[in-house]
mmCIF file of C-alpha atoms in Angstrom:
data_model
loop_
_atom_site.group_PDB
_atom_site.id
_atom_site.type_symbol
_atom_site.label_atom_id
_atom_site.label_comp_id
_atom_site.label_asym_id
_atom_site.label_seq_id
_atom_site.Cartn_x
_atom_site.Cartn_y
_atom_site.Cartn_z
ATOM 1 C CA MET A 1 81.243 85.677 -18.866
ATOM 2 C CA LYS A 2 83.649 85.711 -21.805
ATOM 3 C CA LYS A 3 86.966 87.536 -22.043
ATOM 4 C CA PHE A 4 87.693 88.305 -25.668
ATOM 5 C CA VAL A 5 91.366 88.318 -26.647
ATOM 6 C CA MET A 6 93.197 88.727 -29.946
ATOM 7 C CA VAL A 7 96.758 87.646 -30.739
ATOM 8 C CA HIS A 8 98.739 88.984 -33.697
ATOM 9 C CA ASP A 9 101.540 86.634 -34.770
ATOM 10 C CA GLU A 10 104.217 88.825 -36.319
ATOM 11 C CA ASN A 11 105.912 85.721 -37.759
ATOM 12 C CA LEU A 12 102.873 84.978 -39.916
ATOM 13 C CA CYS A 13 101.891 88.545 -40.848
ATOM 14 C CA ILE A 14 102.938 89.614 -44.363
ATOM 15 C CA GLY A 15 101.759 93.221 -44.069
ATOM 16 C CA CYS A 16 99.158 92.811 -46.817
ATOM 17 C CA GLN A 17 96.675 95.218 -45.134
ATOM 18 C CA ALA A 18 93.713 92.896 -45.805
ATOM 19 C CA CYS A 19 92.760 93.342 -42.136
ATOM 20 C CA SER A 20 92.756 97.122 -42.444
ATOM 21 C CA VAL A 21 90.716 97.036 -45.662
ATOM 22 C CA ALA A 22 88.174 94.630 -44.123
ATOM 23 C CA CYS A 23 87.901 96.885 -41.070
ATOM 24 C CA ARG A 24 87.323 99.960 -43.235
ATOM 25 C CA ASN A 25 84.618 98.216 -45.227
ATOM 26 C CA GLU A 26 82.885 96.568 -42.274
ATOM 27 C CA ASN A 27 82.854 99.702 -40.102
ATOM 28 C CA ASN A 28 82.591 102.475 -42.728
ATOM 29 C CA VAL A 29 85.870 104.068 -41.635
ATOM 30 C CA PRO A 30 86.490 107.262 -43.626
ATOM 31 C CA SER A 31 89.720 108.062 -45.468
ATOM 32 C CA GLY A 32 92.478 109.666 -43.450
ATOM 33 C CA VAL A 33 91.865 107.714 -40.222
ATOM 34 C CA PHE A 34 91.972 104.057 -39.233
ATOM 35 C CA ARG A 35 90.739 101.703 -36.537
ATOM 36 C CA LEU A 36 93.628 99.393 -37.213
ATOM 37 C CA GLN A 37 96.716 99.480 -39.310
ATOM 38 C CA VAL A 38 99.689 97.207 -39.822
ATOM 39 C CA ARG A 39 102.947 99.109 -39.917
ATOM 40 C CA ALA A 40 106.252 97.884 -41.320
ATOM 41 C CA ASN A 41 109.188 98.493 -38.989
ATOM 42 C CA MET A 42 112.465 97.837 -40.771
ATOM 43 C CA SER A 43 115.794 97.376 -39.042
ATOM 44 C CA GLY A 44 119.304 96.151 -39.682
ATOM 45 C CA VAL A 45 121.971 96.743 -42.285
ATOM 46 C CA PHE A 46 122.160 94.848 -45.556
ATOM 47 C CA PRO A 47 122.342 91.887 -45.764
ATOM 48 C CA LYS A 48 121.096 91.488 -42.174
ATOM 49 C CA LEU A 49 117.706 93.095 -42.661
ATOM 50 C CA LYS A 50 114.527 92.531 -40.740
ATOM 51 C CA THR A 51 110.955 93.702 -41.289
ATOM 52 C CA ASP A 52 108.466 93.484 -38.447
ATOM 53 C CA PHE A 53 104.793 93.942 -39.252
ATOM 54 C CA VAL A 54 103.241 95.503 -36.168
ATOM 55 C CA ARG A 55 99.512 95.942 -35.600
ATOM 56 C CA GLN A 56 98.366 99.309 -34.276
ATOM 57 C CA SER A 57 94.850 99.479 -32.882
ATOM 58 C CA CYS A 58 92.985 99.601 -29.613
ATOM 59 C CA VAL A 59 94.359 96.874 -27.355
ATOM 60 C CA MET A 60 91.209 96.649 -25.176
ATOM 61 C CA CYS A 61 92.961 97.402 -21.879
ATOM 62 C CA GLU A 62 91.486 95.812 -18.787
ATOM 63 C CA ASP A 63 92.462 98.989 -16.918
ATOM 64 C CA SER A 64 91.578 101.487 -19.629
ATOM 65 C CA PRO A 65 92.927 105.019 -19.124
ATOM 66 C CA CYS A 66 90.522 106.237 -21.817
ATOM 67 C CA VAL A 67 87.541 105.045 -19.768
ATOM 68 C CA SER A 68 88.709 106.502 -16.474
ATOM 69 C CA VAL A 69 89.233 110.021 -17.903
ATOM 70 C CA CYS A 70 85.932 110.233 -19.765
ATOM 71 C CA PRO A 71 83.849 112.939 -18.028
ATOM 72 C CA THR A 72 80.504 111.784 -19.443
ATOM 73 C CA GLY A 73 80.799 108.001 -19.260
ATOM 74 C CA ALA A 74 80.755 107.761 -23.061
ATOM 75 C CA SER A 75 83.849 105.542 -22.961
ATOM 76 C CA PHE A 76 82.916 102.335 -21.178
ATOM 77 C CA LYS A 77 83.657 98.625 -20.941
ATOM 78 C CA THR A 78 81.303 95.768 -21.725
ATOM 79 C CA GLU A 79 81.021 92.858 -19.302
ATOM 80 C CA ASN A 80 83.412 90.843 -21.485
ATOM 81 C CA GLY A 81 86.154 93.467 -21.635
ATOM 82 C CA ILE A 82 85.460 95.329 -24.854
ATOM 83 C CA THR A 83 86.045 99.096 -24.649
ATOM 84 C CA LEU A 84 83.357 101.017 -26.523
ATOM 85 C CA ILE A 85 82.154 104.592 -27.031
ATOM 86 C CA ASP A 86 78.534 105.696 -26.695
ATOM 87 C CA GLU A 87 78.349 108.460 -29.307
ATOM 88 C CA ARG A 88 75.154 109.810 -27.703
ATOM 89 C CA LEU A 89 77.098 110.673 -24.532
ATOM 90 C CA CYS A 90 80.360 111.727 -26.164
ATOM 91 C CA VAL A 91 81.063 115.470 -26.229
ATOM 92 C CA SER A 92 84.297 115.049 -28.247
ATOM 93 C CA CYS A 93 86.435 116.555 -25.484
ATOM 94 C CA LYS A 94 89.282 114.301 -26.681
ATOM 95 C CA TYR A 95 90.433 113.386 -23.147
ATOM 96 C CA CYS A 96 90.307 109.725 -24.182
ATOM 97 C CA ILE A 97 92.555 110.388 -27.173
ATOM 98 C CA LEU A 98 95.123 112.062 -24.940
ATOM 99 C CA ALA A 99 94.899 109.335 -22.280
ATOM 100 C CA CYS A 100 95.369 106.415 -24.678
ATOM 101 C CA PRO A 101 99.009 105.281 -24.549
ATOM 102 C CA TYR A 102 98.510 103.233 -27.731
ATOM 103 C CA ASP A 103 97.481 106.106 -30.017
ATOM 104 C CA ALA A 104 94.403 104.088 -30.946
ATOM 105 C CA ARG A 105 91.623 106.689 -31.018
ATOM 106 C CA PHE A 106 90.794 109.300 -33.609
ATOM 107 C CA VAL A 107 88.266 111.986 -34.496
ATOM 108 C CA ASP A 108 86.066 110.930 -37.395
ATOM 109 C CA PRO A 109 86.549 113.702 -40.011
ATOM 110 C CA ILE A 110 82.917 113.430 -41.135
ATOM 111 C CA THR A 111 80.884 112.887 -37.962
ATOM 112 C CA LYS A 112 83.422 114.471 -35.539
ATOM 113 C CA ALA A 113 82.762 111.511 -33.203
ATOM 114 C CA ILE A 114 85.602 109.669 -31.500
ATOM 115 C CA GLY A 115 86.371 106.337 -33.164
ATOM 116 C CA LYS A 116 88.464 103.244 -32.426
ATOM 117 C CA CYS A 117 88.630 99.488 -32.927
ATOM 118 C CA THR A 118 85.770 97.668 -31.216
ATOM 119 C CA PHE A 119 86.673 94.101 -32.251
ATOM 120 C CA CYS A 120 83.538 94.595 -34.450
ATOM 121 C CA TYR A 121 81.469 94.252 -31.276
ATOM 122 C CA GLU A 122 78.073 95.531 -32.456
ATOM 123 C CA ASN A 123 78.169 94.334 -36.048
ATOM 124 C CA ARG A 124 79.880 90.929 -35.711
ATOM 125 C CA LEU A 125 80.634 89.706 -32.166
ATOM 126 C CA MET A 126 77.048 90.131 -31.000
ATOM 127 C CA GLU A 127 76.058 87.870 -33.905
ATOM 128 C CA GLY A 128 78.592 85.216 -32.881
ATOM 129 C CA LYS A 129 81.040 86.116 -35.662
ATOM 130 C CA LYS A 130 84.736 86.934 -35.386
ATOM 131 C CA PRO A 131 86.041 90.449 -36.120
ATOM 132 C CA ALA A 132 86.317 91.258 -39.822
ATOM 133 C CA CYS A 133 90.112 91.556 -39.660
ATOM 134 C CA VAL A 134 90.449 88.000 -38.333
ATOM 135 C CA THR A 135 88.203 86.470 -40.992
ATOM 136 C CA VAL A 136 90.180 87.858 -43.943
ATOM 137 C CA CYS A 137 93.765 87.295 -42.789
ATOM 138 C CA PRO A 138 95.303 85.082 -45.510
ATOM 139 C CA THR A 139 98.068 83.727 -43.242
ATOM 140 C CA ASP A 140 96.034 83.239 -40.044
ATOM 141 C CA ALA A 141 98.256 85.770 -38.260
ATOM 142 C CA LEU A 142 95.253 86.877 -36.171
ATOM 143 C CA VAL A 143 93.669 84.566 -33.622
ATOM 144 C CA PHE A 144 90.609 85.688 -31.664
ATOM 145 C CA GLY A 145 88.392 84.146 -29.055
ATOM 146 C CA ASP A 146 87.405 83.693 -25.444
ATOM 147 C CA ALA A 147 90.495 83.438 -23.224
ATOM 148 C CA ARG A 148 88.393 81.910 -20.445
ATOM 149 C CA ASP A 149 87.467 78.950 -22.638
ATOM 150 C CA GLU A 150 90.412 76.569 -22.286
ATOM 151 C CA GLU A 151 89.386 74.806 -25.509
ATOM 152 C CA SER A 152 89.377 77.985 -27.620
ATOM 153 C CA GLU A 153 92.057 78.445 -30.251
ATOM 154 C CA VAL A 154 93.273 81.652 -28.591
ATOM 155 C CA SER A 155 93.629 79.997 -25.151
ATOM 156 C CA LYS A 156 95.620 77.142 -26.629
ATOM 157 C CA LEU A 157 97.852 79.585 -28.509
ATOM 158 C CA ILE A 158 98.518 81.656 -25.371
ATOM 159 C CA ALA A 159 99.370 78.462 -23.454
ATOM 160 C CA ARG A 160 101.963 77.259 -25.963
ATOM 161 C CA LYS A 161 103.502 80.472 -27.340
ATOM 162 C CA ASN A 162 105.261 83.445 -25.777
ATOM 163 C CA VAL A 163 102.526 86.055 -26.158
ATOM 164 C CA GLN A 164 103.661 89.552 -25.245
ATOM 165 C CA TYR A 165 101.555 92.621 -24.594
ATOM 166 C CA PRO A 166 102.314 96.129 -25.876
ATOM 167 C CA LYS A 167 103.655 98.570 -23.291
ATOM 168 C CA ALA A 168 103.187 95.959 -20.554
ATOM 169 C CA HIS A 169 105.093 98.219 -18.149
ATOM 170 C CA LEU A 170 102.070 100.562 -18.076
ATOM 171 C CA ASN A 171 100.003 97.803 -16.431
ATOM 172 C CA THR A 172 96.897 98.516 -18.513
ATOM 173 C CA LYS A 173 96.509 94.748 -19.080
ATOM 174 C CA PRO A 174 95.822 94.672 -22.842
ATOM 175 C CA SER A 175 93.587 92.039 -24.450
ATOM 176 C CA LEU A 176 95.496 92.307 -27.719
ATOM 177 C CA GLY A 177 98.797 90.478 -27.571
ATOM 178 C CA PHE A 178 101.453 89.656 -30.106
ATOM 179 C CA ILE A 179 103.989 86.980 -30.862
ATOM 180 C CA LYS A 180 107.253 88.737 -31.620
ATOM 181 C CA ASN A 181 108.832 88.248 -35.045
ATOM 182 C CA THR A 182 111.900 86.022 -34.882
ATOM 183 C CA LYS A 183 112.553 85.929 -38.634
ATOM 184 C CA GLY A 184 115.096 88.006 -40.521
ATOM 185 C CA GLY A 185 118.312 89.809 -39.579
ATOM 186 C CA ARG A 186 120.271 86.613 -38.888
ATOM 187 C CA TYR A 187 122.162 86.002 -42.127
ATOM 188 C CA GLU A 188 125.895 85.334 -41.932
#
């Protein structure tokens, strides 16, 4: 059984939004909402300035609060750790939106269904392809693969780099990690 993991290297990310555009196109995400977005967080005082490009999306928690609060079972996990939504069972109660500590779910303005990142599970992963966002990243800031395969690129990256997980103190055990930006803000 695979355990899919993604790592976002903030040192390599240039905030170009190619990942967000690819996601929109691949998954028909309507205007006004997003499955993933890269935000620019700026800090410092000139000339010691720093810009961190931070990915915001579903982090595929191992212990998913959105799944445990779903009254109909519409929010569920696949055997390899992907959190999905069965639109046929969803009653749009929005409990999952409220329970998500990562602000990663939204109401589709057209269909009124709940939406989120799925790592392109149905339309790419099941075909053996990587998520759309990973395939278009011009700087290879996104690495994706099976964490249980010691030979996978993502396993090797996790073994040699300090991969952190968002809101780790919540103990949701995310499958989307990041490598913190160390560039900028150090000029003398």
